[in-house]
mmCIF file of C-alpha atoms in Angstrom:
data_model
loop_
_atom_site.group_PDB
_atom_site.id
_atom_site.type_symbol
_atom_site.label_atom_id
_atom_site.label_comp_id
_atom_site.label_asym_id
_atom_site.label_seq_id
_atom_site.Cartn_x
_atom_site.Cartn_y
_atom_site.Cartn_z
ATOM 1 C CA MET A 1 215.022 147.099 176.481
ATOM 2 C CA TRP A 2 212.398 149.781 175.992
ATOM 3 C CA ILE A 3 213.137 152.838 173.893
ATOM 4 C CA ASN A 4 210.877 155.857 174.111
ATOM 5 C CA PRO A 5 209.647 156.542 170.565
ATOM 6 C CA HIS A 6 209.210 160.249 171.276
ATOM 7 C CA ARG A 7 212.694 160.738 172.592
ATOM 8 C CA LYS A 8 215.133 162.464 170.342
ATOM 9 C CA CYS A 9 218.254 164.051 171.621
ATOM 10 C CA GLY A 10 217.281 167.344 173.203
ATOM 11 C CA THR A 11 213.599 167.264 172.181
ATOM 12 C CA LYS A 12 210.383 166.785 174.094
ATOM 13 C CA PRO A 13 207.511 164.557 173.015
ATOM 14 C CA GLU A 14 205.055 166.346 170.731
ATOM 15 C CA GLY A 15 201.992 164.646 172.199
ATOM 16 C CA VAL A 16 201.036 162.997 168.902
ATOM 17 C CA LYS A 17 201.239 159.226 168.581
ATOM 18 C CA PRO A 18 203.397 158.295 165.603
ATOM 19 C CA TYR A 19 202.287 155.790 163.003
ATOM 20 C CA ARG A 20 203.396 152.289 163.832
ATOM 21 C CA ILE A 21 205.932 152.352 160.963
ATOM 22 C CA GLU A 22 207.532 155.525 162.307
ATOM 23 C CA PHE A 23 207.331 154.094 165.797
ATOM 24 C CA TYR A 24 209.150 150.975 164.594
ATOM 25 C CA LYS A 25 211.897 153.112 163.062
ATOM 26 C CA ARG A 26 212.305 155.235 166.184
ATOM 27 C CA THR A 27 212.620 152.162 168.357
ATOM 28 C CA HIS A 28 214.981 150.195 166.057
ATOM 29 C CA TYR A 29 217.182 152.920 164.592
ATOM 30 C CA THR A 30 219.927 153.997 166.950
ATOM 31 C CA SER A 31 221.239 157.451 167.628
ATOM 32 C CA GLU A 32 224.440 156.422 165.840
ATOM 33 C CA LYS A 33 222.463 156.389 162.591
ATOM 34 C CA ARG A 34 222.336 152.640 162.211
ATOM 35 C CA TRP A 35 219.758 149.907 162.588
ATOM 36 C CA SER A 36 219.755 147.719 165.655
ATOM 37 C CA SER A 37 219.806 144.668 163.356
ATOM 38 C CA VAL A 38 219.717 143.755 159.675
ATOM 39 C CA GLU A 39 216.333 142.158 160.251
ATOM 40 C CA ALA A 40 214.962 145.447 161.677
ATOM 41 C CA GLU A 41 216.159 147.345 158.600
ATOM 42 C CA THR A 42 214.618 144.731 156.275
ATOM 43 C CA HIS A 43 211.303 144.905 158.110
ATOM 44 C CA TYR A 44 211.281 148.694 157.947
ATOM 45 C CA ASN A 45 212.070 148.722 154.208
ATOM 46 C CA ASN A 46 209.313 146.148 153.569
ATOM 47 C CA MET A 47 206.838 148.316 155.485
ATOM 48 C CA ILE A 48 207.795 151.398 153.450
ATOM 49 C CA ASP A 49 207.482 149.413 150.194
ATOM 50 C CA LEU A 50 204.007 148.136 151.145
ATOM 51 C CA LYS A 51 202.979 151.639 152.185
ATOM 52 C CA ASP A 52 204.138 153.045 148.806
ATOM 53 C CA ILE A 53 202.333 150.272 146.896
ATOM 54 C CA SER A 54 199.197 150.881 148.932
ATOM 55 C CA ALA A 55 199.368 154.618 148.227
ATOM 56 C CA SER A 56 199.919 154.110 144.479
ATOM 57 C CA GLY A 57 196.427 152.779 143.844
ATOM 58 C CA GLU A 58 196.597 149.094 144.714
ATOM 59 C CA PRO A 59 193.984 147.900 147.178
ATOM 60 C CA SER A 60 194.889 150.055 150.157
ATOM 61 C CA MET A 61 196.040 148.659 153.458
ATOM 62 C CA THR A 62 196.022 150.494 156.741
ATOM 63 C CA ILE A 63 199.274 151.194 158.558
ATOM 64 C CA ASP A 64 198.347 148.563 161.154
ATOM 65 C CA GLU A 65 197.701 145.964 158.432
ATOM 66 C CA ILE A 66 201.063 146.742 156.800
ATOM 67 C CA VAL A 67 202.963 146.379 160.092
ATOM 68 C CA ASP A 68 201.053 143.198 160.970
ATOM 69 C CA THR A 69 201.821 141.732 157.524
ATOM 70 C CA VAL A 70 205.550 142.466 157.688
ATOM 71 C CA LEU A 71 206.103 141.574 161.341
ATOM 72 C CA ARG A 72 203.647 138.654 161.398
ATOM 73 C CA THR A 73 202.274 139.469 164.810
ATOM 74 C CA LYS A 74 201.343 136.706 167.186
ATOM 75 C CA SER A 75 198.556 136.807 169.691
ATOM 76 C CA GLY A 76 199.611 138.509 172.881
ATOM 77 C CA TYR A 77 202.701 140.091 171.360
ATOM 78 C CA ILE A 78 202.935 142.935 168.911
ATOM 79 C CA LYS A 79 206.353 143.175 167.362
ATOM 80 C CA GLY A 80 207.790 146.577 167.894
ATOM 81 C CA LEU A 81 205.322 147.348 170.667
ATOM 82 C CA SER A 82 206.216 144.661 173.238
ATOM 83 C CA TYR A 83 203.799 142.400 175.068
ATOM 84 C CA GLY A 84 200.203 143.377 175.500
ATOM 85 C CA ARG A 85 196.850 142.701 174.002
ATOM 86 C CA LYS A 86 196.328 144.378 170.671
ATOM 87 C CA PRO A 87 192.801 145.699 170.412
ATOM 88 C CA ASN A 88 190.720 143.774 167.933
ATOM 89 C CA THR A 89 190.107 146.467 165.380
ATOM 90 C CA THR A 90 187.739 144.244 163.428
ATOM 91 C CA ARG A 91 185.490 143.697 166.427
ATOM 92 C CA ALA A 92 185.706 147.354 167.415
ATOM 93 C CA THR A 93 185.011 148.400 163.852
ATOM 94 C CA GLN A 94 182.053 146.031 163.619
ATOM 95 C CA ARG A 95 180.669 147.352 166.895
ATOM 96 C CA ARG A 96 181.149 150.948 165.766
ATOM 97 C CA MET A 97 179.560 150.171 162.386
ATOM 98 C CA ALA A 98 176.595 148.575 164.162
ATOM 99 C CA GLU A 99 176.271 151.658 166.376
ATOM 100 C CA LEU A 100 176.461 153.957 163.367
ATOM 101 C CA GLU A 101 173.943 151.865 161.418
ATOM 102 C CA TYR A 102 171.600 151.903 164.409
ATOM 103 C CA SER A 103 172.020 155.665 164.770
ATOM 104 C CA LEU A 104 171.405 156.141 161.054
ATOM 105 C CA LYS A 105 168.332 153.899 161.144
ATOM 106 C CA LYS A 106 167.003 155.743 164.188
ATOM 107 C CA ALA A 107 167.656 159.127 162.544
ATOM 108 C CA LYS A 108 165.860 157.970 159.391
ATOM 109 C CA GLN A 109 162.897 156.743 161.445
ATOM 110 C CA GLU A 110 162.775 160.046 163.313
ATOM 111 C CA ALA A 111 162.958 161.946 160.027
ATOM 112 C CA VAL A 112 160.144 159.828 158.570
ATOM 113 C CA ALA A 113 158.057 160.314 161.711
ATOM 114 C CA GLU A 114 158.736 164.055 161.677
ATOM 115 C CA THR A 115 157.808 164.255 158.003
ATOM 116 C CA GLU A 116 154.617 162.309 158.685
ATOM 117 C CA VAL A 117 153.723 164.653 161.547
ATOM 118 C CA GLU A 118 154.359 167.670 159.299
ATOM 119 C CA ASN A 119 152.202 166.105 156.564
ATOM 120 C CA GLN A 120 149.398 165.423 159.039
ATOM 121 C CA GLN A 121 149.608 168.969 160.380
ATOM 122 C CA SER A 122 149.441 170.284 156.826
ATOM 123 C CA ARG A 123 146.391 168.108 156.107
ATOM 124 C CA ILE A 124 144.742 169.310 159.316
ATOM 125 C CA LEU A 125 145.334 172.937 158.333
ATOM 126 C CA ASP A 126 143.924 172.263 154.853
ATOM 127 C CA GLN A 127 140.868 170.556 156.330
ATOM 128 C CA GLN A 128 140.342 173.405 158.804
ATOM 129 C CA SER A 129 140.512 175.858 155.915
ATOM 130 C CA GLN A 130 137.977 173.790 153.964
ATOM 131 C CA ILE A 131 135.693 173.650 157.007
ATOM 132 C CA GLN A 132 135.879 177.436 157.394
ATOM 133 C CA ASP A 133 135.101 177.889 153.687
ATOM 134 C CA GLN A 134 132.150 175.504 153.962
ATOM 135 C CA GLN A 135 130.875 177.293 157.071
ATOM 136 C CA SER A 136 131.090 180.616 155.222
ATOM 137 C CA GLN A 137 129.178 179.103 152.308
ATOM 138 C CA ILE A 138 126.561 177.696 154.694
ATOM 139 C CA LYS A 139 126.118 181.128 156.302
ATOM 140 C CA ALA A 140 125.773 182.761 152.871
ATOM 141 C CA LEU A 141 123.245 180.127 151.752
ATOM 142 C CA ASN A 142 121.297 180.470 155.029
ATOM 143 C CA SER A 143 121.202 184.227 154.519
ATOM 144 C CA GLN A 144 119.951 183.743 150.956
ATOM 145 C CA LEU A 145 117.405 181.197 152.183
ATOM 146 C CA ASP A 146 116.192 183.612 154.867
ATOM 147 C CA THR A 147 115.817 186.292 152.181
ATOM 148 C CA VAL A 148 113.889 183.910 149.895
ATOM 149 C CA VAL A 149 111.659 182.757 152.774
ATOM 150 C CA ALA A 150 110.994 186.369 153.764
ATOM 151 C CA ARG A 151 110.098 187.242 150.168
ATOM 152 C CA GLN A 152 107.826 184.198 149.900
ATOM 153 C CA GLU A 153 106.097 185.095 153.151
ATOM 154 C CA ASP A 154 105.693 188.658 151.915
ATOM 155 C CA MET A 155 104.308 187.434 148.570
ATOM 156 C CA PHE A 156 101.975 184.973 150.332
ATOM 157 C CA ARG A 157 100.721 187.745 152.586
ATOM 158 C CA LYS A 158 100.170 190.037 149.577
ATOM 159 C CA ILE A 159 98.409 187.266 147.656
ATOM 160 C CA LYS A 160 96.224 186.545 150.653
ATOM 161 C CA LEU A 161 95.481 190.220 151.063
ATOM 162 C CA PHE A 162 94.821 190.544 147.353
ATOM 163 C CA ALA A 163 92.643 187.454 147.376
ATOM 164 C CA HIS A 164 90.727 188.730 150.370
ATOM 165 C CA SER A 165 90.283 192.120 148.815
ATOM 166 C CA SER A 166 89.493 190.552 145.458
ATOM 167 C CA SER A 167 86.819 188.324 146.914
ATOM 168 C CA SER A 168 85.225 191.325 148.569
ATOM 169 C CA ARG A 169 85.272 193.190 145.277
ATOM 170 C CA LEU A 170 83.988 190.139 143.520
ATOM 171 C CA GLU A 171 81.053 189.959 145.925
ATOM 172 C CA VAL A 172 80.438 193.631 145.460
ATOM 173 C CA MET A 173 80.591 193.270 141.699
ATOM 174 C CA GLN A 174 78.317 190.237 141.763
ATOM 175 C CA THR A 175 75.890 192.068 143.907
ATOM 176 C CA TYR A 176 76.099 195.043 141.619
ATOM 177 C CA MET A 177 75.539 192.864 138.614
ATOM 178 C CA ILE A 178 72.572 191.181 140.197
ATOM 179 C CA PHE A 179 70.966 194.477 140.901
ATOM 180 C CA SER A 180 71.672 195.776 137.482
ATOM 181 C CA ILE A 181 69.871 192.974 135.731
#
């Protein structure tokens, strides 16, 4: 006989699945305020005791583990829930953990790659700044070099002019000296 766990006299289901312990109570405790059997009451009390022990700091058990421990479920049948395959929470948990680990690993790799890209962009900007500074220095040095070259050319021209004019004066002076002797 199936008893709706949400059904209470005059109430509608709330849409929230009850814990398996509460579900067990709702399905084994009659509307006449008594248990359907002594065994059902014993099982319920054992579940509550395990739940209290688990909550008091002992190594905690999940509600499903508590119910499975007390009712000693067999494959293909879940006591208190009728026939049907119980989902393998261990396998599902392992699969979910693997998915989460993969997602975490992928997120870390993306973060590392993003950080590396940001570092490379920063280095590129630094190098571009250095290149601009060096180009400015090269322009300044070229300007100074042009000024020095222009001054040297001017000095060379003046020396040449002076030498040319000096040699003419020297010839004139030599000629003058020769005639004066």
